[in-house]
C-alpha atoms as an extended CHARMM CRD file, in Angstrom:
* protein
*
        88  EXT
         1         1  ILE       CA             -2.9290000000       81.4480000000      159.0450000000  PROA      1               0.0000000000
         2         2  ASN       CA             -5.0760000000       80.1450000000      162.4240000000  PROA      2               0.0000000000
         3         3  PHE       CA             -5.0740000000       83.8220000000      162.6890000000  PROA      3               0.0000000000
         4         4  SER       CA             -5.4500000000       85.6220000000      159.5210000000  PROA      4               0.0000000000
         5         5  LYS       CA             -9.7390000000       87.8130000000      158.9780000000  PROA      5               0.0000000000
         6         6  PRO       CA            -11.5360000000       87.2560000000      160.0260000000  PROA      6               0.0000000000
         7         7  SER       CA             -9.9430000000       86.6980000000      163.2170000000  PROA      7               0.0000000000
         8         8  THR       CA            -10.3280000000       88.7180000000      165.5870000000  PROA      8               0.0000000000
         9         9  LEU       CA             -7.4030000000       88.4210000000      168.3190000000  PROA      9               0.0000000000
        10        10  CYS       CA             -4.5520000000       90.6660000000      166.8160000000  PROA      10              0.0000000000
        11        11  PHE       CA             -7.9470000000       93.5850000000      166.7240000000  PROA      11              0.0000000000
        12        12  LYS       CA             -8.1510000000       92.4010000000      170.8140000000  PROA      12              0.0000000000
        13        13  LYS       CA             -4.5310000000       92.9470000000      171.1590000000  PROA      13              0.0000000000
        14        14  MET       CA             -5.0920000000       96.1700000000      170.1590000000  PROA      14              0.0000000000
        15        15  ILE       CA             -7.8660000000       97.4150000000      171.9320000000  PROA      15              0.0000000000
        16        16  LYS       CA             -6.1480000000       95.0090000000      174.9620000000  PROA      16              0.0000000000
        17        17  TRP       CA             -2.4160000000       97.6610000000      174.0850000000  PROA      17              0.0000000000
        18        18  GLU       CA             -4.1260000000      100.9900000000      173.7370000000  PROA      18              0.0000000000
        19        19  ASN       CA             -6.0070000000      101.2240000000      176.5220000000  PROA      19              0.0000000000
        20        20  CYS       CA             -8.7980000000      101.7490000000      174.2620000000  PROA      20              0.0000000000
        21        21  SER       CA            -12.6090000000      100.6290000000      173.2880000000  PROA      21              0.0000000000
        22        22  PRO       CA            -13.0650000000       98.8250000000      170.1600000000  PROA      22              0.0000000000
        23        23  SER       CA            -15.8150000000      102.0730000000      169.0280000000  PROA      23              0.0000000000
        24        24  ASP       CA            -12.1380000000      103.7440000000      168.6690000000  PROA      24              0.0000000000
        25        25  ILE       CA            -10.9870000000      101.7590000000      166.1370000000  PROA      25              0.0000000000
        26        26  VAL       CA            -11.9160000000      102.9660000000      162.2110000000  PROA      26              0.0000000000
        27        27  TYR       CA            -11.1900000000       99.7080000000      160.3730000000  PROA      27              0.0000000000
        28        28  ILE       CA            -10.8470000000      100.3520000000      156.7200000000  PROA      28              0.0000000000
        29        29  GLY       CA            -11.4180000000       97.2490000000      154.0660000000  PROA      29              0.0000000000
        30        30  ASP       CA            -12.5360000000       96.5010000000      150.2130000000  PROA      30              0.0000000000
        31        31  ASN       CA            -12.7340000000       92.6650000000      150.6320000000  PROA      31              0.0000000000
        32        32  PRO       CA            -16.4160000000       91.7490000000      152.5160000000  PROA      32              0.0000000000
        33        33  TRP       CA            -16.1870000000       87.8380000000      152.5320000000  PROA      33              0.0000000000
        34        34  LYS       CA            -13.6530000000       88.8330000000      155.6590000000  PROA      34              0.0000000000
        35        35  ASP       CA            -12.4740000000       91.6870000000      156.6300000000  PROA      35              0.0000000000
        36        36  PHE       CA            -16.1260000000       93.0580000000      158.1800000000  PROA      36              0.0000000000
        37        37  VAL       CA            -18.0080000000       89.7620000000      159.5060000000  PROA      37              0.0000000000
        38        38  ASN       CA            -15.9840000000       88.8190000000      162.7100000000  PROA      38              0.0000000000
        39        39  ILE       CA            -14.6070000000       92.3900000000      163.4260000000  PROA      39              0.0000000000
        40        40  LYS       CA            -17.6070000000       94.8460000000      163.9510000000  PROA      40              0.0000000000
        41        41  LYS       CA            -19.9920000000       91.6870000000      166.5000000000  PROA      41              0.0000000000
        42        42  GLU       CA            -16.7160000000       93.0940000000      168.5470000000  PROA      42              0.0000000000
        43        43  GLY       CA            -18.1530000000       97.0360000000      167.6770000000  PROA      43              0.0000000000
        44        44  ILE       CA            -15.2130000000       97.9840000000      165.6440000000  PROA      44              0.0000000000
        45        45  ASN       CA            -16.4710000000      101.0530000000      163.7360000000  PROA      45              0.0000000000
        46        46  THR       CA            -15.9650000000       99.1890000000      159.4990000000  PROA      46              0.0000000000
        47        47  VAL       CA            -15.6450000000      101.1400000000      156.2350000000  PROA      47              0.0000000000
        48        48  ARG       CA            -15.2850000000       99.7220000000      153.3080000000  PROA      48              0.0000000000
        49        49  VAL       CA            -13.8020000000      100.7780000000      150.2220000000  PROA      49              0.0000000000
        50        50  LEU       CA            -14.8040000000       99.8840000000      146.1950000000  PROA      50              0.0000000000
        51        51  THR       CA            -11.8530000000       99.5120000000      145.1890000000  PROA      51              0.0000000000
        52        52  GLY       CA             -9.8400000000       96.7060000000      143.8510000000  PROA      52              0.0000000000
        53        53  GLY       CA            -10.7480000000       93.0610000000      143.0040000000  PROA      53              0.0000000000
        54        54  PHE       CA            -14.1880000000       93.2410000000      145.0820000000  PROA      54              0.0000000000
        55        55  LYS       CA            -15.8710000000       96.8130000000      144.1680000000  PROA      55              0.0000000000
        56        56  ASP       CA            -18.2650000000       94.8960000000      142.1510000000  PROA      56              0.0000000000
        57        57  LEU       CA            -19.5600000000       92.4700000000      144.6760000000  PROA      57              0.0000000000
        58        58  SER       CA            -22.6540000000       93.1870000000      147.1150000000  PROA      58              0.0000000000
        59        59  LEU       CA            -22.9350000000       90.9600000000      150.3740000000  PROA      59              0.0000000000
        60        60  ASP       CA            -25.0390000000       90.5820000000      152.7980000000  PROA      60              0.0000000000
        61        61  GLN       CA            -25.4490000000       92.9180000000      155.5390000000  PROA      61              0.0000000000
        62        62  GLU       CA            -23.7070000000       90.4000000000      157.6320000000  PROA      62              0.0000000000
        63        63  HSD       CA            -20.5540000000       90.7070000000      156.0370000000  PROA      63              0.0000000000
        64        64  GLU       CA            -20.5890000000       94.3050000000      154.4640000000  PROA      64              0.0000000000
        65        65  ALA       CA            -19.0130000000       97.0840000000      156.2850000000  PROA      65              0.0000000000
        66        66  GLU       CA            -21.3380000000      100.6200000000      158.4040000000  PROA      66              0.0000000000
        67        67  TYR       CA            -19.5580000000      102.9190000000      155.5500000000  PROA      67              0.0000000000
        68        68  THR       CA            -18.9440000000      102.2580000000      152.2220000000  PROA      68              0.0000000000
        69        69  LEU       CA            -16.6100000000      104.7470000000      150.5980000000  PROA      69              0.0000000000
        70        70  LYS       CA            -16.3030000000      104.6020000000      146.8600000000  PROA      70              0.0000000000
        71        71  SER       CA            -12.3190000000      105.8090000000      147.1380000000  PROA      71              0.0000000000
        72        72  LEU       CA            -10.2890000000      107.2740000000      150.0330000000  PROA      72              0.0000000000
        73        73  ASP       CA            -11.0550000000      110.0320000000      148.7960000000  PROA      73              0.0000000000
        74        74  GLN       CA            -13.5910000000      110.2950000000      150.3110000000  PROA      74              0.0000000000
        75        75  LEU       CA            -12.1890000000      108.9030000000      154.2120000000  PROA      75              0.0000000000
        76        76  THR       CA            -12.0270000000      112.4890000000      155.1480000000  PROA      76              0.0000000000
        77        77  ILE       CA            -11.6820000000      114.0310000000      158.7130000000  PROA      77              0.0000000000
        78        78  ASN       CA            -14.9330000000      115.2880000000      158.5980000000  PROA      78              0.0000000000
        79        79  PHE       CA            -16.8140000000      111.6710000000      158.1830000000  PROA      79              0.0000000000
        80        80  ILE       CA            -14.6180000000      110.1630000000      160.6190000000  PROA      80              0.0000000000
        81        81  LYS       CA            -15.7600000000      112.8570000000      163.7430000000  PROA      81              0.0000000000
        82        82  LYS       CA            -19.5400000000      111.3690000000      161.8220000000  PROA      82              0.0000000000
        83        83  ILE       CA            -18.7850000000      108.1070000000      162.6310000000  PROA      83              0.0000000000
        84        84  LYS       CA            -16.7740000000      109.0700000000      165.9080000000  PROA      84              0.0000000000
        85        85  ASP       CA            -20.3550000000      111.5320000000      166.7540000000  PROA      85              0.0000000000
        86        86  ALA       CA            -22.5890000000      107.9980000000      165.6300000000  PROA      86              0.0000000000
        87        87  HSD       CA            -20.9980000000      105.6030000000      168.1580000000  PROA      87              0.0000000000
        88        88  LYS       CA            -21.5800000000      108.3750000000      171.7530000000  PROA      88              0.0000000000
């Protein structure tokens, strides 16, 4: 419970275990209250999918993801490449 979202502990462990940089990770979520706020500060790429109970919720820039999709169908290889190219 102490390390559930929005804690970044598990993300920092994944980065260490995978020996990668935060910009190599793309996190996909739907809840802007807790999914993106802290991991964006770590440099992790964030994508919000507008589905489920939070689809009509709009929060401030700090809480929103960097990218937004209407559905997971829009999550394509080309979309991921676009994210990666933006962080080169």
